[in-house]
Coordinates of C-alpha atoms and ligand atoms in Angstrom, one line a residue:
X1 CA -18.4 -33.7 11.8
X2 CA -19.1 -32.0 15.1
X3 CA -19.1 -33.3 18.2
X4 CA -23.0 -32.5 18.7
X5 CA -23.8 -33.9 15.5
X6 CA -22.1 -37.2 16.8
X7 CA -23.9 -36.7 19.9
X8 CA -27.3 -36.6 18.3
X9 CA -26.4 -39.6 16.2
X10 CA -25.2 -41.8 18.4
X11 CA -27.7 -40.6 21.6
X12 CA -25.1 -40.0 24.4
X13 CA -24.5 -36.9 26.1
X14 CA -21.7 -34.3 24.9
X15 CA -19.2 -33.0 27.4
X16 CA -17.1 -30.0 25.8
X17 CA -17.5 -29.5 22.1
X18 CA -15.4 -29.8 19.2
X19 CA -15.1 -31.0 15.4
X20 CA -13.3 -34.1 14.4
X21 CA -12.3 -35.8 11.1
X22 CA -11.5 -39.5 11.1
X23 CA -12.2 -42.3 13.5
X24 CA -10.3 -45.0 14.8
X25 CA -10.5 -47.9 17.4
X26 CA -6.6 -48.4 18.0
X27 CA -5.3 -45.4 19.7
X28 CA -2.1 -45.7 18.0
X29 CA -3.3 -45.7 14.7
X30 CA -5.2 -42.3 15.8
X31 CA -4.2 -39.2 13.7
X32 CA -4.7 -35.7 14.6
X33 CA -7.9 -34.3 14.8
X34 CA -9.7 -37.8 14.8
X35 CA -12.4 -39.1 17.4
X36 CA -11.0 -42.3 19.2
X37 CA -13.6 -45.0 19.9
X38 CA -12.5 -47.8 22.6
X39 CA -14.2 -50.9 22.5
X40 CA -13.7 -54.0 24.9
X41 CA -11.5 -56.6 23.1
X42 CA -9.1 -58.5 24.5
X43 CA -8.2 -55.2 26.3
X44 CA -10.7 -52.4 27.1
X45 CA -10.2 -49.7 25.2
X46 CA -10.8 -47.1 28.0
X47 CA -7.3 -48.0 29.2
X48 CA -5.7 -46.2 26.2
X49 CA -8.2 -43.0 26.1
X50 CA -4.7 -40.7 27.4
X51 CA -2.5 -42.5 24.9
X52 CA -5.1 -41.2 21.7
X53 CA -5.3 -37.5 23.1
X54 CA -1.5 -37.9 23.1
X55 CA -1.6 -38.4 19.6
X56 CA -3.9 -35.6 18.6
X57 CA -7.4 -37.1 19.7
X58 CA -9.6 -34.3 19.0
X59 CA -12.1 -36.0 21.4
X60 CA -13.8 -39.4 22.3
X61 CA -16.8 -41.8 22.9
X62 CA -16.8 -43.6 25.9
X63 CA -18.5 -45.5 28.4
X64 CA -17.7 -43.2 31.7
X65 CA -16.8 -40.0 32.0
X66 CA -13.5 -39.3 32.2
X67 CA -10.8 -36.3 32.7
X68 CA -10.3 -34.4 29.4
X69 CA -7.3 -32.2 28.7
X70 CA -8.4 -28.5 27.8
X71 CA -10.2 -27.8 24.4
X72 CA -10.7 -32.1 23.9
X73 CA -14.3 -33.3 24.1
X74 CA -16.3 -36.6 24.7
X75 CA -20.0 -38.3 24.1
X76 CA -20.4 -40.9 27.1
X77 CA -23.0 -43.9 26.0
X78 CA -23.9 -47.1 27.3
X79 CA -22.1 -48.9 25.1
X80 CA -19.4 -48.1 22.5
X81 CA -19.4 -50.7 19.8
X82 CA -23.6 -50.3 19.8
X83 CA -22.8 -46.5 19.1
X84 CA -19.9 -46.9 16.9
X85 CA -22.7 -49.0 14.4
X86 CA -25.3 -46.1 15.0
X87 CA -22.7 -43.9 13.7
X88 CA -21.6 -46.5 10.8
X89 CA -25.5 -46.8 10.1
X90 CA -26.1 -43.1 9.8
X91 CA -23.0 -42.6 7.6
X92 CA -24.0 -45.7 5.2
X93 CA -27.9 -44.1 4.8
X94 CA -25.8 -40.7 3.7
X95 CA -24.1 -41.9 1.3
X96 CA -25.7 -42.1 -2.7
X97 CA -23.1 -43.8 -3.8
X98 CA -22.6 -48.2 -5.2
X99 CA -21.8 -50.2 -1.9
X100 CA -20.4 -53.5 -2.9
X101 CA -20.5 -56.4 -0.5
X102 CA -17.9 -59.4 -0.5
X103 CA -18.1 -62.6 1.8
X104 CA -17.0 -66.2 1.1
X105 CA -14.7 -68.6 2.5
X106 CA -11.8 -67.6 0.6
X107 CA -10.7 -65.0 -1.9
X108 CA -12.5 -61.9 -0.3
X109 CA -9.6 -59.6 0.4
X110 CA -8.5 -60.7 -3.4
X111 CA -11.7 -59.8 -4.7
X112 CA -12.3 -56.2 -2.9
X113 CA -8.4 -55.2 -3.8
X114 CA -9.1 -56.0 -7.7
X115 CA -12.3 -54.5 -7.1
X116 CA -11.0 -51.5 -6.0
X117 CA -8.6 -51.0 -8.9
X118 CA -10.9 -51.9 -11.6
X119 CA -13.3 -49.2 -10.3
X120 CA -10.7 -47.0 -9.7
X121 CA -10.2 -43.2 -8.0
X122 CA -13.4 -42.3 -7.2
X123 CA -13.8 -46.3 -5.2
X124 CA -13.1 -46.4 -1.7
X125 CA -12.3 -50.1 -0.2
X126 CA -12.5 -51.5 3.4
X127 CA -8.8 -51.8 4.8
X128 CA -6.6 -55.0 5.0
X129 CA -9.3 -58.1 6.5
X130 CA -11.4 -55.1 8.3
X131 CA -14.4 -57.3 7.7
X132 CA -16.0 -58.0 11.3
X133 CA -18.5 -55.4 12.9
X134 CA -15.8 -53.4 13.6
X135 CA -14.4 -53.3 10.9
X136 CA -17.5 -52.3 9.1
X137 CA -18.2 -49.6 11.6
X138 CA -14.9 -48.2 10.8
X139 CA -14.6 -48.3 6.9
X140 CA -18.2 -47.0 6.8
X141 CA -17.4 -44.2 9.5
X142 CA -14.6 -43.4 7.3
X143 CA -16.1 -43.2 4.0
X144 CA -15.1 -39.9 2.3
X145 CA -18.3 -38.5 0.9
X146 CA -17.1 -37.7 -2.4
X147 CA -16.3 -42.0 -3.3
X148 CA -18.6 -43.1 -5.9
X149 CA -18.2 -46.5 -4.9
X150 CA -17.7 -48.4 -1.6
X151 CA -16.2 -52.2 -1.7
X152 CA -16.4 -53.8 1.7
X153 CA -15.1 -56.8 2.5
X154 CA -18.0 -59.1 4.9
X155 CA -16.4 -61.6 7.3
X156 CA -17.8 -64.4 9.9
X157 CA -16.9 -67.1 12.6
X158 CA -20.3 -67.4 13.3
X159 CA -23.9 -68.3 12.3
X160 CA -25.8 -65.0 11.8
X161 CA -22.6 -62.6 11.4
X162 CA -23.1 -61.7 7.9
X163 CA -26.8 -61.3 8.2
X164 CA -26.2 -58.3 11.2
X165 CA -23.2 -56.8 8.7
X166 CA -25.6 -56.9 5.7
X167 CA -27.9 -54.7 7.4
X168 CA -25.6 -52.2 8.5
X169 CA -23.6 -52.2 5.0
X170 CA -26.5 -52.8 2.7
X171 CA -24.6 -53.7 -0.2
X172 CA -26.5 -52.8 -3.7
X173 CA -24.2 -55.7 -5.1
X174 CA -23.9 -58.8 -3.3
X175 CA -20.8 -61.0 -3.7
X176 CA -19.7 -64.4 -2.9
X177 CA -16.7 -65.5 -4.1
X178 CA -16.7 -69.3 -3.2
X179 CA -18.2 -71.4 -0.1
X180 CA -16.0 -74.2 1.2
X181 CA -14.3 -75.7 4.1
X182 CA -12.9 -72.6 6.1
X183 CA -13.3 -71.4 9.4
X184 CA -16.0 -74.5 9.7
X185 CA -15.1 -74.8 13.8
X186 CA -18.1 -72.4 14.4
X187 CA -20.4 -74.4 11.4
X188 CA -21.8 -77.6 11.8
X189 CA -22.4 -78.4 7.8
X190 CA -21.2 -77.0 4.7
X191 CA -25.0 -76.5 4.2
X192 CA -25.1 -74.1 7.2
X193 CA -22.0 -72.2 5.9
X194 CA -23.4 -71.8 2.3
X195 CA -27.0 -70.5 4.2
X196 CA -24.5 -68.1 6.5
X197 CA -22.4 -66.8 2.9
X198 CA -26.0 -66.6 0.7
X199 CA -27.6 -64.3 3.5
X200 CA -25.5 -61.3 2.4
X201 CA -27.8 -61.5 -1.1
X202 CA -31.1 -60.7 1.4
X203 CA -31.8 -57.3 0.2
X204 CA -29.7 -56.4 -2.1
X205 CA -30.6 -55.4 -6.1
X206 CA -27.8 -57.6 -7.7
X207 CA -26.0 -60.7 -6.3
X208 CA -22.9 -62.4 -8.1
X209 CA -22.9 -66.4 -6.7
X210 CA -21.1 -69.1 -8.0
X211 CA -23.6 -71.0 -9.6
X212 CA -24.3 -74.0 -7.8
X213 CA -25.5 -71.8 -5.3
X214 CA -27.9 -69.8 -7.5
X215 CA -31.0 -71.2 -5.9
X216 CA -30.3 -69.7 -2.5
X217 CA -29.8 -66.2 -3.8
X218 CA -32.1 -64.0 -2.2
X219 CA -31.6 -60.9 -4.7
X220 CA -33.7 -59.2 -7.1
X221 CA -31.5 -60.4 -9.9
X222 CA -28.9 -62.9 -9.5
X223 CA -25.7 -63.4 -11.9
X224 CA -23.6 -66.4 -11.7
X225 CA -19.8 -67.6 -11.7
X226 CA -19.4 -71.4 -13.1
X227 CA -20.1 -73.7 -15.6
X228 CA -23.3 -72.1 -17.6
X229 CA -23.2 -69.3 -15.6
X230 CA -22.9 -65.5 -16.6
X231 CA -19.6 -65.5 -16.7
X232 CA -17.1 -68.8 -17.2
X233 CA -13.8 -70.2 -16.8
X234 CA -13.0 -71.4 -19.8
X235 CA -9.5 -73.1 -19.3
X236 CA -6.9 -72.0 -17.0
X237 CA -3.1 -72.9 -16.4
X238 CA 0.0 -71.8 -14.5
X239 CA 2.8 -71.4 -16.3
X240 CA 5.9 -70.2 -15.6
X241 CA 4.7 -68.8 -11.9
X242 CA 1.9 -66.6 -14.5
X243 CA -2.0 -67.6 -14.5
X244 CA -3.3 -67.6 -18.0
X245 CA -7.2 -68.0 -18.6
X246 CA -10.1 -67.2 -20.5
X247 CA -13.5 -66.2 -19.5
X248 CA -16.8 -65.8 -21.2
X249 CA -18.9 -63.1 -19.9
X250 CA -21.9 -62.7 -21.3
X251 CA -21.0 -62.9 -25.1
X252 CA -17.3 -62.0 -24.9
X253 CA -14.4 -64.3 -24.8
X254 CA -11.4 -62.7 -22.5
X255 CA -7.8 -63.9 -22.2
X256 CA -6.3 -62.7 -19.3
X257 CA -2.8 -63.1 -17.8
X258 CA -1.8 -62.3 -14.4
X259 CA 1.5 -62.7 -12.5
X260 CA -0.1 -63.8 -9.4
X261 CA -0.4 -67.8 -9.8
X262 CA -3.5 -69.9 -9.1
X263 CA -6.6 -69.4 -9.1
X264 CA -7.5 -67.0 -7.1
X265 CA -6.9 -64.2 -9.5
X266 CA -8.9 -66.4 -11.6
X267 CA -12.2 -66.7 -9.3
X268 CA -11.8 -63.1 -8.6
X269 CA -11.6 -61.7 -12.1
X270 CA -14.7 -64.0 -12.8
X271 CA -16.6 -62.2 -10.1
X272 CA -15.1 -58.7 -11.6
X273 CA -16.0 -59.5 -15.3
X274 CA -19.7 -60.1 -13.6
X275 CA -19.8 -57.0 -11.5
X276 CA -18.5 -55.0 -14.7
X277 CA -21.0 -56.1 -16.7
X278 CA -23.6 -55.3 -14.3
X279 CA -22.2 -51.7 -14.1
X280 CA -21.6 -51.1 -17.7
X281 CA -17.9 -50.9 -17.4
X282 CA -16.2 -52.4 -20.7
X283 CA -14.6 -56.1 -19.9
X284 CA -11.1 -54.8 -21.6
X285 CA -10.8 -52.5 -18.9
X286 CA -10.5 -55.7 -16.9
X287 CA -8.0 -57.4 -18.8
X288 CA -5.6 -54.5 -18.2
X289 CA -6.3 -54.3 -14.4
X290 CA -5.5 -58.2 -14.0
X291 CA -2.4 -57.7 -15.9
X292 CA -0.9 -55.1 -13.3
X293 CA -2.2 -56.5 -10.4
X294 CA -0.6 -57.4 -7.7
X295 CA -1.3 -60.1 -5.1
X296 CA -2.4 -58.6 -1.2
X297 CA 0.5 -59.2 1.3
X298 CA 2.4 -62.4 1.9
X299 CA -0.9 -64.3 -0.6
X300 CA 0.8 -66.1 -2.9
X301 CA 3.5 -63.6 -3.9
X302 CA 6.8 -65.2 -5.8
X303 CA 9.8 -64.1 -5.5
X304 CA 12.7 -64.8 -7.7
X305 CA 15.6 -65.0 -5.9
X306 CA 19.5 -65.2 -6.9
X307 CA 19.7 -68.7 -5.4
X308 CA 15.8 -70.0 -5.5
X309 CA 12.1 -68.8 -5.1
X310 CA 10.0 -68.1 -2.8
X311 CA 6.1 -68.3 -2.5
X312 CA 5.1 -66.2 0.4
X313 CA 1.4 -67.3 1.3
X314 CA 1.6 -66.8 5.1
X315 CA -1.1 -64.6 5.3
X316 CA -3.7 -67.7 6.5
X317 CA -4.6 -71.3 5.8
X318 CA -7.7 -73.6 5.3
X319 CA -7.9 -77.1 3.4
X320 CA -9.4 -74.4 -0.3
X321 CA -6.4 -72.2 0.6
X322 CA -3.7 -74.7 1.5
X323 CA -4.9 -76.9 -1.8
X324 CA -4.4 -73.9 -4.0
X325 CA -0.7 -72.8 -2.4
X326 CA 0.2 -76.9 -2.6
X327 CA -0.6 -76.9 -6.3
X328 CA 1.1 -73.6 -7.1
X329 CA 4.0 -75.0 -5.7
X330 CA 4.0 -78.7 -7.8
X331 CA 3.8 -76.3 -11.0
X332 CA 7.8 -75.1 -10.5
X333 CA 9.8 -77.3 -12.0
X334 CA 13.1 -78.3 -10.2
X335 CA 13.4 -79.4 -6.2
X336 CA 10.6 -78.6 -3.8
X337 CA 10.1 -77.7 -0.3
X338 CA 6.7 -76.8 1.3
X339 CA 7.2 -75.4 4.6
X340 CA 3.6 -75.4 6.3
X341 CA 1.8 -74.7 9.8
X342 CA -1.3 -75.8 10.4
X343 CA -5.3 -74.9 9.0
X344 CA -6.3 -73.9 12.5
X345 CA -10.3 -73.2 13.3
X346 CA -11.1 -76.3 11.2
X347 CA -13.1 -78.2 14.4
X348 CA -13.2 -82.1 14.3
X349 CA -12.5 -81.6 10.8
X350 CA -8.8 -80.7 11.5
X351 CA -6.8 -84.2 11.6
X352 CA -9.0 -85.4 8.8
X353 CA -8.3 -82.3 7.1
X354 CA -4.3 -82.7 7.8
X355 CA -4.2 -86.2 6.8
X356 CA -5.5 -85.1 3.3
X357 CA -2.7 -82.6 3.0
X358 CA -0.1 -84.9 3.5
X359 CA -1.9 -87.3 0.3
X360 CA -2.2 -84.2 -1.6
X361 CA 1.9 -83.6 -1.2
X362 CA 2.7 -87.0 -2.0
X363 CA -0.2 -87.4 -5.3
X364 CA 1.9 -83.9 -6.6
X365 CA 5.5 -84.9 -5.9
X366 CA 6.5 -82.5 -3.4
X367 CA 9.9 -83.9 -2.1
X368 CA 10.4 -82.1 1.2
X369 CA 8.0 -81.2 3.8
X370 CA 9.0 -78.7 7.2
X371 CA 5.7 -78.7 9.2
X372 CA 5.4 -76.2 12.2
X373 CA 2.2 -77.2 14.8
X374 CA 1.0 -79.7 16.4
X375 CA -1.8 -80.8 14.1
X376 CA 0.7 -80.8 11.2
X377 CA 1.9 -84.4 12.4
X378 CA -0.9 -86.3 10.8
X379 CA 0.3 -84.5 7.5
X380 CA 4.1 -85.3 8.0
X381 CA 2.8 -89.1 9.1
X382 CA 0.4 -89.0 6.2
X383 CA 3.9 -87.2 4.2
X384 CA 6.5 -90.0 1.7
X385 CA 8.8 -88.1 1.0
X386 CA 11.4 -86.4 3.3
X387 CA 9.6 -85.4 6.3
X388 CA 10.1 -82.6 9.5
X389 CA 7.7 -82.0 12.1
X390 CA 8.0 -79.6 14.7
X391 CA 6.0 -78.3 17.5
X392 CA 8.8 -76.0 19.7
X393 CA 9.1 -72.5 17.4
X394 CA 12.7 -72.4 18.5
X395 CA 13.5 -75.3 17.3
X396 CA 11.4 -74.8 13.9
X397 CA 13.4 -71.4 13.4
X398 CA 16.4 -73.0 14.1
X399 CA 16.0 -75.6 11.5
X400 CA 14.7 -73.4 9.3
X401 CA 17.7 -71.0 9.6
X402 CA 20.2 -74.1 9.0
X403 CA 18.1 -76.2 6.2
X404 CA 19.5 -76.3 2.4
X405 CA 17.2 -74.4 0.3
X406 CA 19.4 -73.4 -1.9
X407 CA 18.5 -74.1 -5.7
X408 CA 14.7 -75.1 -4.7
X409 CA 11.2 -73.7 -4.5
X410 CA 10.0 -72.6 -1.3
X411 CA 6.6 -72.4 -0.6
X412 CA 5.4 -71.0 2.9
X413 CA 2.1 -71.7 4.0
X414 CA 0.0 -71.7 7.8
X415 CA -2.8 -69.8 9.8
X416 CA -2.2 -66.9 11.4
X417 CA -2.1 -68.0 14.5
X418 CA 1.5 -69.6 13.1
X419 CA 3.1 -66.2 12.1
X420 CA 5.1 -67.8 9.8
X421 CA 6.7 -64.6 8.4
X422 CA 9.4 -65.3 10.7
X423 CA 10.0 -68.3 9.0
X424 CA 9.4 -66.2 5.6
X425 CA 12.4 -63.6 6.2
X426 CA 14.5 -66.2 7.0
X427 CA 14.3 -68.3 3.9
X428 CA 14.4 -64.6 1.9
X429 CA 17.5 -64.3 3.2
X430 CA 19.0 -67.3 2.4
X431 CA 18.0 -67.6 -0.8
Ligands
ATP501 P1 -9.7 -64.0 5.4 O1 -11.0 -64.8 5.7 O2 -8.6 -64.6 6.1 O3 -9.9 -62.5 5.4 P2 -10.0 -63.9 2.5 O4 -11.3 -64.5 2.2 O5 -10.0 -62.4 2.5 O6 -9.4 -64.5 3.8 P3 -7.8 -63.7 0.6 O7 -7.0 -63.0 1.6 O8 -8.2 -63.1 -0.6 O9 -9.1 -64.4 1.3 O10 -7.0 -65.1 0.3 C1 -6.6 -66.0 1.3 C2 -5.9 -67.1 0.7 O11 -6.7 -67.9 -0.2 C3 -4.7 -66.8 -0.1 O12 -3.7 -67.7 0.2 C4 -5.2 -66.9 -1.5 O13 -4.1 -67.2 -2.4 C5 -6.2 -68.0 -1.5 N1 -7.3 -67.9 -2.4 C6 -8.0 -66.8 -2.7 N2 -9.0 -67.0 -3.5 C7 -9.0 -68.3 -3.8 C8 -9.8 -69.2 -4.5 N3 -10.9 -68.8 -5.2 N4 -9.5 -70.5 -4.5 C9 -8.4 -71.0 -3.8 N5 -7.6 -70.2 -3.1 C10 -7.9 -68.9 -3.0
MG502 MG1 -9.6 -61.1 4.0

């Protein structure tokens, strides 16, 4: 694009001229020839404005003028996140290809990777989490002209969120993968986070819901995951660290297998089979994409070890999450260890929530519990078997460095806000 075009789009005056090809927000993510766009996080962007034309910034958008080196250029605005959607709004109305939206409380990222695959070369898919306004400004900004299909992944901490991304991302299909307890700090009742989830359906031509939620879809047509619904789980096991299941979608029966355990691969090929029947894409194609797919980073990956194994799920936690991981766990045989931080952003929920973990452990036999955080003692109180709580990270990577794992099954589990892949490489390690 050039930089008048951008200009035009975005209404801010140009100062120099140029052409550029990507965008980015992080300057050191910038790559030649790409248009940086600070925003004010927990920085202000402005400050690395040098650092991007370092890196081959072909020019900028900013909120002041500033000094550009020769041949770079820049369109000053009022305000850059405001423009940046302009820009993402412009590029969405563009583009003739399928947008598909996913939100839900968990299993979105798992959802849009297995989406991508099963629509294959011609799909482009929203990056890692990308799925705040940001993020949406910058996979839409992004989107090569030539994709066929877009999967974006719709995220939100608070009431109204997904309603403002809807409108810039317009999805033609709508999914939701599940609604339950996560992130409820910013939700008063589950009722308010099932409206917050269904809004991304306002709009759209097709929505795929899990069924108990069908009477707050808001699309022209409405398909359905769940008992009754278009597509259903028929039975479904873990066995041998593999998920084995059947679905019925529509009037086909599917056995699937995946090496990913639990059931997220299982919500998320229901919501496939349903978006594949929608587009006319034959269900065996499916079958074959579960089967060599692979989990997103550190979400419930196993590793077999030489001296254990290790279920890396440190990516995040929240009671639907944690429940999963816990029960993924109990279905290694052998000796047990769950190593878990907290469910952070759970609100007054939270000790409530970490109480219930702790019955959960003891109801499936888990033998040893390492518990990082300091809302993690209710669970370790809560927690028979053999119990250690810390709150000091030295200490936790200390103990963690010296514990026997040897000959067990190591699950690790906790929010973000834990980073627990320390924790993770260490146990690799040693096992
Ligand atoms: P975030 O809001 O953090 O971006 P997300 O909605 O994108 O999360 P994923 O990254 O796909 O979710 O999965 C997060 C965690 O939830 C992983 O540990 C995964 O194994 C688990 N998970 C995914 N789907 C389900 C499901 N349907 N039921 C239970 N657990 C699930
Ligand atoms: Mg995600």
């Amino acid at each position: 694009m050039d930089a008048k075009t951008l200009a035009e789009i975005v209404k801010g005056e140009l100062v120099g001229s140029g052409r550029f090809g990507g965008v980015h927000f992080d300057s050191r993510e910038i790559a030649k020839g790409e248009l940086f766009i600070p925003v004010k996080g927990r920085r202000d962007g402005h400050l690395f404005i040098n650092d991007a034309f370092s890196r081959g910034a072909a020019g900028t958008l900013t909120e002041r003028r500033v000094e550009l080196p020769p041949g770079k250029f820049q369109v000053v605005v009022r305000d850059t996140l405001e423009a940046f959607e302009r820009l993402a709004r412009w590029k969405r109305e563009k583009f003739k290809g399928t947008v598909i939206g996913v939100t839900g409380s968990v299993g979105k990222t798992t959802t849009k990777e297995l989406l991508g695959k099963l629509l294959g070369r011609n799909c482009y898919t929203s990056k890692k989490s990308f799925n705040n306004l940001l993020g949406v400004c910058y996979t839409l900004s992004n989107l090569p002209e030539s994709a066929r299909f877009l999967v974006q992944e719709l995220g939100t901490n608070s009431p109204g969120e997904i309603a403002r991304l809807t409108k810039t991302v317009k999805p033609h299909v709508a999914v939701v993968t599940t609604v339950g307890k996560a992130h409820t700090q910013g939700f008063k009742t589950l009722e308010a986070i099932k409206k917050e989830k269904l809004s991304i359906t306002e709009g759209a031509e097709v929505a795929v819901v899990p069924v108990e939620l069908k009477e707050m879809c808001r699309a022209d047509k409405c398909l359905t995951v769940g008992r009754g619904g278009t597509v259903e789980v028929k039975n479904w096991g873990i066995k041998g660290g593999r998920t084995l299941f059947t679905l019925k979608a529509g009037k086909e029966e599917l056995q699937l297998e995946s090496s990913i355990p639990g059931y997220s691969i299982v919500n998320a090929a229901a919501v496939a089979a349903a978006v594949a029947l929608e587009l006319g894409i034959p269900l065996r194609e499916l079958v074959k994409v579960v089967r060599e797919f692979s989990p997103p980073k550190h979400r419930c990956s196993v590793e077999r070890l030489p001296n254990g194994t290790l279920i890396d799920d440190c990516y995040n936690a929240n009671p639907v999450s944690m429940e999963n991981a816990v029960r993924v766990l109990a279905s290694f045989n052998g000796p047990k260890v769950a190593v878990l931080g907290e469910m952070l952003e759970l609100g007054e929920e939270g000790p409530k929530e970490h109480r219930k973990l702790g019955e959960l452990l003891n109801a499936l036999g888990i033998e040893e519990l390492i518990a990082f955080g300091a809302q993690t003692e209710e669970t370790v109180k809560t927690f028979k078997g053999k119990g250690f709580h810390f709150t000091n990270r030295e200490e936790f990577i200390k103990f963690i460095s010296e514990f026997p794992f040897r000959g067990k099954t190591v699950l690790v589990k906790g929010s973000r806000g834990n980073r627990l892949e320390e924790a993770v490489e260490l146990i690799r390690e040693r096992l």
